[in-house]
XYZ file of C-alpha atoms in Angstrom:
238
model
C -13.986 10.115 72.211
C -16.041 11.798 74.951
C -14.161 12.259 78.183
C -16.663 10.308 80.310
C -16.547 7.340 77.920
C -12.753 7.400 77.971
C -12.622 7.370 81.774
C -15.008 4.419 81.829
C -12.951 2.556 79.191
C -9.892 2.937 81.430
C -11.698 0.940 84.100
C -11.644 3.813 86.606
C -15.417 4.010 87.061
C -18.756 3.519 85.322
C -19.742 6.161 82.792
C -22.259 7.682 85.228
C -19.681 7.777 88.016
C -17.171 9.243 85.534
C -19.581 12.127 84.949
C -19.609 12.852 88.684
C -15.804 12.840 88.758
C -15.718 15.344 85.881
C -18.331 17.638 87.432
C -16.451 17.552 90.743
C -13.475 19.185 88.993
C -11.123 16.240 89.436
C -10.180 15.788 85.769
C -7.542 17.555 83.691
C -6.632 17.073 80.024
C -3.104 18.122 79.069
C -2.896 19.986 82.380
C -6.132 21.951 81.941
C -9.238 21.455 84.075
C -12.192 19.916 82.227
C -15.741 20.036 83.628
C -17.730 19.757 80.385
C -19.260 16.289 79.930
C -19.334 16.657 76.130
C -15.597 17.385 75.972
C -13.865 15.210 73.357
C -10.329 13.892 73.605
C -7.863 12.213 71.293
C -7.105 9.026 73.211
C -3.889 8.564 71.196
C -2.381 11.936 72.109
C -4.103 13.623 75.061
C -2.922 13.136 78.656
C -5.856 12.628 81.008
C -5.399 12.841 84.774
C -7.734 12.290 87.721
C -6.652 13.869 90.995
C -3.237 14.424 89.425
C -2.678 10.822 88.361
C -2.550 9.882 84.677
C -4.980 7.239 83.458
C -4.967 5.195 80.275
C -6.465 2.220 78.519
C -4.483 -0.950 78.969
C -3.460 -1.694 75.405
C -4.216 -5.076 73.934
C -1.731 -5.573 71.135
C -3.206 -7.161 68.024
C -1.188 -8.807 65.241
C -2.995 -10.054 62.155
C -2.103 -11.046 58.612
C -4.556 -10.172 55.849
C -4.762 -11.554 52.337
C -5.384 -8.212 50.639
C -7.519 -8.279 47.500
C -6.742 -6.122 44.492
C -8.698 -2.875 44.475
C -8.097 -1.873 48.109
C -5.896 0.910 49.435
C -3.685 0.449 52.487
C -4.237 3.974 53.798
C -7.242 4.959 55.901
C -8.880 6.858 53.033
C -8.056 8.711 49.840
C -9.490 11.403 47.607
C -11.197 8.870 45.324
C -13.116 7.203 48.189
C -11.767 3.772 47.277
C -12.250 0.884 49.738
C -9.569 0.464 52.402
C -8.097 -2.715 53.872
C -9.413 -1.440 57.204
C -12.906 -2.158 55.871
C -11.940 -5.853 55.901
C -11.049 -5.891 59.618
C -13.998 -3.944 61.017
C -14.755 -6.671 63.540
C -11.414 -5.984 65.271
C -12.223 -3.685 68.207
C -8.741 -2.160 68.386
C -7.557 0.271 65.732
C -4.907 -1.469 63.674
C -2.697 -0.139 60.901
C -0.681 -1.809 58.114
C 3.041 -2.440 58.474
C 4.224 -1.032 55.161
C 1.993 -0.852 52.102
C 0.741 -2.719 49.087
C -0.419 -0.638 46.156
C -4.029 -0.555 45.008
C -3.530 -3.139 42.254
C -1.393 -5.559 44.289
C -2.828 -8.387 46.364
C -1.444 -10.617 49.070
C 0.124 -10.585 52.494
C -0.283 -7.519 54.659
C 0.448 -7.433 58.381
C -1.671 -5.103 60.524
C -1.107 -4.214 64.168
C -1.591 -1.566 66.831
C 1.957 -2.130 68.080
C 3.630 1.121 67.066
C 7.087 0.018 68.173
C 6.961 -3.057 65.940
C 5.627 -1.038 63.005
C 8.485 1.452 63.314
C 11.020 -1.336 63.636
C 9.896 -3.303 60.586
C 9.538 -0.263 58.321
C 12.944 1.183 59.238
C 15.399 0.884 56.310
C 18.082 -0.801 58.442
C 15.933 -3.902 58.927
C 16.346 -5.934 55.759
C 13.254 -8.135 55.893
C 12.758 -10.122 52.682
C 9.420 -9.652 50.959
C 8.448 -12.403 48.527
C 6.198 -11.751 45.537
C 4.693 -13.861 42.793
C 4.538 -11.780 39.614
C 2.944 -12.520 36.273
C 5.044 -10.542 33.809
C 4.895 -9.974 30.090
C 7.379 -12.135 28.203
C 10.205 -14.172 29.734
C 13.257 -12.546 31.352
C 16.532 -13.785 29.851
C 19.774 -14.468 31.707
C 21.169 -10.946 31.272
C 17.915 -9.294 32.396
C 17.817 -11.522 35.465
C 21.432 -10.622 36.247
C 20.676 -6.902 35.939
C 17.590 -7.270 38.135
C 19.514 -9.087 40.852
C 22.544 -6.786 40.868
C 20.486 -3.586 41.075
C 18.699 -1.281 38.669
C 18.733 2.485 38.301
C 15.168 3.677 38.803
C 14.384 7.369 38.881
C 16.961 8.794 41.317
C 18.180 5.648 43.041
C 19.701 2.227 42.468
C 17.842 -0.750 43.873
C 19.500 -3.071 46.370
C 20.430 -6.621 45.352
C 17.325 -8.755 44.810
C 16.279 -12.194 43.598
C 14.131 -13.214 40.634
C 13.382 -16.740 39.439
C 11.213 -17.782 36.498
C 8.958 -20.592 37.772
C 6.534 -21.001 34.870
C 6.345 -19.944 31.214
C 3.313 -19.641 28.944
C 4.752 -19.207 25.472
C 1.357 -19.194 23.773
C 0.149 -16.159 25.753
C 3.636 -14.657 26.096
C 3.878 -14.353 29.854
C 5.825 -15.916 32.688
C 5.366 -16.310 36.433
C 8.325 -15.144 38.505
C 9.170 -15.364 42.177
C 10.740 -12.105 43.318
C 12.420 -11.289 46.632
C 13.366 -7.774 47.731
C 14.003 -6.198 51.112
C 13.408 -2.581 50.160
C 9.936 -1.115 50.262
C 9.893 1.840 47.910
C 6.703 2.903 46.162
C 5.677 0.357 43.470
C 9.243 -0.919 43.451
C 8.642 -4.421 42.071
C 6.565 -3.029 39.221
C 9.220 -0.436 38.407
C 12.005 -3.030 38.487
C 10.155 -5.360 36.139
C 9.416 -2.490 33.776
C 13.117 -1.553 33.855
C 14.048 -4.968 32.386
C 11.237 -4.665 29.806
C 8.887 -7.195 31.412
C 6.026 -5.177 32.896
C 3.906 -6.725 35.631
C 0.500 -8.007 34.621
C -0.487 -9.177 38.118
C 1.332 -9.042 41.440
C 0.827 -10.796 44.765
C 2.935 -10.722 47.936
C 3.169 -14.213 49.402
C 5.530 -13.747 52.355
C 7.230 -11.223 54.603
C 10.256 -12.826 56.180
C 9.029 -16.086 57.684
C 5.385 -14.961 57.772
C 3.501 -16.603 54.894
C -0.053 -16.491 53.585
C -0.453 -20.265 53.356
C -4.051 -21.044 52.360
C -5.628 -17.845 53.721
C -8.596 -16.826 51.562
C -8.545 -13.536 49.672
C -10.115 -10.795 51.793
C -9.752 -12.804 55.009
C -7.347 -12.436 57.919
C -5.912 -14.528 60.728
C -4.179 -13.704 63.995
C -0.457 -14.321 64.070
C 0.701 -17.125 66.329
C 2.819 -16.414 69.399
C 5.778 -17.881 67.524
C 5.210 -15.565 64.552
C 4.945 -12.497 66.803
C 8.108 -13.538 68.645
C 9.888 -13.918 65.304
C 8.893 -10.419 64.155
C 10.017 -8.922 67.456
C 13.345 -10.761 67.233
C 14.298 -9.181 63.908
C 17.344 -6.953 64.373
């Protein structure tokens, strides 16, 4: 962002007046004098001062829940130029980022925010927030497979934490079942790997809830702002 635009966005002065302040030698960035109007700053990292006093944009924290479609990445971009979930929230003025991830093929609930403290808190391993998924899997897990799934499975170089899996619907003709799965870990493609480990690979996967935050009837590809109660709940998690 250009320095004059940043100063204006902080509410210090109009953009034209900001240019005068810069040319008068009153502005420093990271302790160094800046008098070039075309100078660009990183508003997330750089420290901007006017007459020795730091300025900044008053941050408006945004909390939204998105019903992610399949075929979208949860990173800003990737080498294959696939669409990002950020493309679905372009009308949000603030830059928001996902709390955790959903893989490219998985749909469902994704929380996005610009509250870095909350993001760190909810992605830290010590916070065991249940994530609920609805999975269409090949075949029907039997009692022993369910027991193994719930007690923990050895996947690659780790053993999964205790989890829950419940068969809610069976289609014998097409040889698949719908299972509700709850985990609190968030390792890469973990649900898919766990289902494969009990010989019932995932055919389709959707996250329906994160703790007490649920999708409800939110349309695929759409988002809604979290309520004050929902935000308070997320911040209360310890």
